[in-house]
Amino acid sequence: MEPLTHLDIIKRKIIDLNQLQHALYRWRFLSKKLVFTNGCFDILHLGHIDYLSKASDLGDILIVGVNSDASTSRLKGPHRPINNEEQRSILLAALHFIDAVIVFDDPTPLELIKMVRPDVLVKGSDYNLSNIVGADVVQSYNGQVKTIDFLPGYSTTLIEEKIISGKK
């Protein structure tokens, strides 16, 4: 049998709903503190890395929901995503502090949040508690909802504008 490549190992962190259910059972059995966040994560950049690493520090297991290509287009416009869902998922899964990546097609991650029942739900500080999808669900079982400040000067939109304008 061929040994697994690094890419094979990375891809194992990209899971479907059935695999997620099994992983959740195992993590709960081991009393792991689960952290969940979600986003498009198109053109992965330092701001994303900073945000996700800080989210990871809030618990034992970081689960990242990734908007599907269709969902990203609905949110960001027809010119997005730049990287497809498989590429975005692999880039995220390559980060050692991310334990699982799951692509979702719904307009919001609400159903995924209900399934995961994270101990900590994390979003960027551009959200306030009243508009974080799933905050009420997480708080209903005494979970925590946290926001993390973004690293100033980093966004996919800014990167896209730099590329288009040719500026450094």
Short mmCIF file of C-alpha atoms in Angstrom, two decimals:
data_model
loop_
_atom_site.label_atom_id
_atom_site.label_comp_id
_atom_site.label_asym_id
_atom_site.label_seq_id
_atom_site.Cartn_x
_atom_site.Cartn_y
_atom_site.Cartn_z
CA MET A 1 0.00 0.00 0.00
CA GLU A 2 1.28 3.45 -0.94
CA PRO A 3 2.10 5.75 1.98
CA LEU A 4 -0.13 8.78 2.34
CA THR A 5 1.18 12.00 0.87
CA HIS A 6 0.99 15.26 2.79
CA LEU A 7 -1.81 16.33 0.45
CA ASP A 8 -3.74 13.12 1.24
CA ILE A 9 -3.46 13.89 4.95
CA ILE A 10 -4.62 17.48 4.40
CA LYS A 11 -7.62 16.35 2.33
CA ARG A 12 -8.73 14.00 5.13
CA LYS A 13 -9.62 17.11 7.15
CA ILE A 14 -12.22 18.08 4.51
CA ILE A 15 -15.29 16.16 5.61
CA ASP A 16 -18.95 15.72 4.73
CA LEU A 17 -21.94 15.77 7.11
CA ASN A 18 -21.75 12.04 7.86
CA GLN A 19 -18.04 12.22 8.66
CA LEU A 20 -18.70 15.32 10.76
CA GLN A 21 -21.28 13.45 12.85
CA HIS A 22 -18.77 10.69 13.60
CA ALA A 23 -16.02 13.20 14.42
CA LEU A 24 -18.36 15.15 16.71
CA TYR A 25 -19.21 11.98 18.60
CA ARG A 26 -15.51 11.20 19.06
CA TRP A 27 -14.59 14.75 20.11
CA ARG A 28 -17.48 14.97 22.57
CA PHE A 29 -16.54 11.58 24.04
CA LEU A 30 -13.01 12.95 24.57
CA SER A 31 -14.47 16.12 26.21
CA LYS A 32 -12.94 18.40 23.60
CA LYS A 33 -13.98 22.06 23.53
CA LEU A 34 -15.38 22.70 20.04
CA VAL A 35 -14.97 26.01 18.24
CA PHE A 36 -16.89 26.79 15.04
CA THR A 37 -16.50 29.59 12.55
CA ASN A 38 -17.44 30.03 8.93
CA GLY A 39 -16.78 32.16 5.89
CA CYS A 40 -15.90 32.25 2.21
CA PHE A 41 -12.12 32.48 2.78
CA ASP A 42 -11.51 33.40 -0.86
CA ILE A 43 -7.87 34.29 -1.57
CA LEU A 44 -6.51 33.17 1.79
CA HIS A 45 -4.43 35.97 3.33
CA LEU A 46 -2.70 36.99 6.56
CA GLY A 47 -5.91 38.45 7.97
CA HIS A 48 -7.61 35.06 7.60
CA ILE A 49 -4.64 33.27 9.21
CA ASP A 50 -4.63 35.68 12.16
CA TYR A 51 -8.40 35.35 12.66
CA LEU A 52 -8.46 31.56 12.37
CA SER A 53 -5.45 31.03 14.63
CA LYS A 54 -7.09 33.21 17.30
CA ALA A 55 -10.33 31.24 16.90
CA SER A 56 -8.36 28.02 17.36
CA ASP A 57 -6.93 29.34 20.62
CA LEU A 58 -10.46 29.44 22.09
CA GLY A 59 -10.80 25.66 22.29
CA ASP A 60 -9.41 22.24 21.43
CA ILE A 61 -10.98 21.60 18.02
CA LEU A 62 -11.56 24.20 15.28
CA ILE A 63 -14.26 23.37 12.74
CA VAL A 64 -14.51 25.72 9.77
CA GLY A 65 -17.62 25.94 7.61
CA VAL A 66 -16.79 27.12 4.08
CA ASN A 67 -19.39 28.67 1.83
CA SER A 68 -19.83 26.68 -1.37
CA ASP A 69 -19.11 28.33 -4.70
CA ALA A 70 -22.83 28.99 -5.23
CA SER A 71 -23.23 30.39 -1.72
CA THR A 72 -20.16 32.62 -2.15
CA SER A 73 -21.51 33.98 -5.44
CA ARG A 74 -24.84 34.77 -3.79
CA LEU A 75 -23.04 36.66 -1.00
CA LYS A 76 -20.18 38.33 -2.88
CA GLY A 77 -21.45 38.68 -6.44
CA PRO A 78 -21.10 36.79 -9.73
CA HIS A 79 -17.33 37.46 -10.03
CA ARG A 80 -16.64 35.46 -6.86
CA PRO A 81 -15.30 33.15 -5.69
CA ILE A 82 -11.90 33.51 -7.26
CA ASN A 83 -10.75 30.15 -5.86
CA ASN A 84 -13.27 27.31 -6.03
CA GLU A 85 -14.60 25.55 -2.93
CA GLU A 86 -12.18 22.63 -3.27
CA GLN A 87 -9.17 24.95 -3.49
CA ARG A 88 -10.38 27.08 -0.57
CA SER A 89 -11.04 23.97 1.52
CA ILE A 90 -7.60 22.49 0.84
CA LEU A 91 -5.86 25.76 1.72
CA LEU A 92 -7.76 25.90 5.02
CA ALA A 93 -7.21 22.23 5.80
CA ALA A 94 -3.47 22.74 5.29
CA LEU A 95 -3.41 24.97 8.38
CA HIS A 96 -2.32 22.83 11.31
CA PHE A 97 -4.67 24.55 13.77
CA ILE A 98 -7.79 23.69 11.75
CA ASP A 99 -9.17 20.25 12.56
CA ALA A 100 -12.08 19.97 10.13
CA VAL A 101 -13.38 21.82 7.07
CA ILE A 102 -16.91 21.35 5.80
CA VAL A 103 -18.45 23.02 2.75
CA PHE A 104 -22.04 24.21 3.08
CA ASP A 105 -24.43 25.48 0.42
CA ASP A 106 -27.14 27.04 2.59
CA PRO A 107 -27.46 30.83 2.68
CA THR A 108 -26.32 30.73 6.32
CA PRO A 109 -24.47 28.17 8.49
CA LEU A 110 -27.43 27.87 10.90
CA GLU A 111 -28.16 24.18 10.26
CA LEU A 112 -24.47 23.36 10.51
CA ILE A 113 -24.22 25.25 13.82
CA LYS A 114 -27.24 23.33 15.14
CA MET A 115 -25.54 20.07 14.19
CA VAL A 116 -22.10 20.95 15.59
CA ARG A 117 -23.40 22.56 18.82
CA PRO A 118 -20.07 24.33 19.32
CA ASP A 119 -18.90 25.34 22.76
CA VAL A 120 -17.69 28.56 21.13
CA LEU A 121 -19.10 30.25 18.01
CA VAL A 122 -16.70 32.78 16.51
CA LYS A 123 -17.17 35.58 13.99
CA GLY A 124 -15.20 38.67 13.03
CA SER A 125 -15.67 41.92 14.90
CA ASP A 126 -17.57 43.36 11.94
CA TYR A 127 -20.51 41.41 13.42
CA ASN A 128 -22.29 42.24 16.62
CA LEU A 129 -24.07 39.68 18.76
CA SER A 130 -27.50 40.55 17.37
CA ASN A 131 -26.56 39.68 13.78
CA ILE A 132 -24.40 36.57 14.29
CA VAL A 133 -26.27 33.65 12.75
CA GLY A 134 -26.68 30.89 15.34
CA ALA A 135 -25.76 33.04 18.35
CA ASP A 136 -29.17 32.44 19.93
CA VAL A 137 -28.82 28.69 19.39
CA VAL A 138 -25.36 28.54 20.97
CA GLN A 139 -26.40 30.71 23.91
CA SER A 140 -29.48 28.53 24.50
CA TYR A 141 -27.23 25.72 25.77
CA ASN A 142 -24.80 28.11 27.53
CA GLY A 143 -22.22 28.11 24.74
CA GLN A 144 -20.12 31.20 24.13
CA VAL A 145 -20.29 33.59 21.20
CA LYS A 146 -17.10 35.56 20.58
CA THR A 147 -15.93 38.12 18.06
CA ILE A 148 -12.32 38.51 16.98
CA ASP A 149 -10.83 41.75 15.71
CA PHE A 150 -9.58 41.66 12.16
CA LEU A 151 -5.99 42.45 11.32
CA PRO A 152 -6.18 45.95 9.80
CA GLY A 153 -5.37 46.32 6.11
CA TYR A 154 -6.12 42.76 5.02
CA SER A 155 -9.16 41.72 3.03
CA THR A 156 -9.86 39.80 -0.14
CA THR A 157 -11.54 42.91 -1.57
CA LEU A 158 -8.38 44.99 -0.97
CA ILE A 159 -6.22 42.30 -2.58
CA GLU A 160 -8.57 42.15 -5.55
CA GLU A 161 -8.45 45.95 -5.92
CA LYS A 162 -4.63 45.92 -5.79
CA ILE A 163 -4.48 43.29 -8.52
CA ILE A 164 -6.90 45.19 -10.75
CA SER A 165 -5.17 48.56 -10.23
CA GLY A 166 -1.65 47.14 -10.53
CA LYS A 167 -0.58 48.89 -7.30
CA LYS A 168 1.77 47.34 -4.76
#
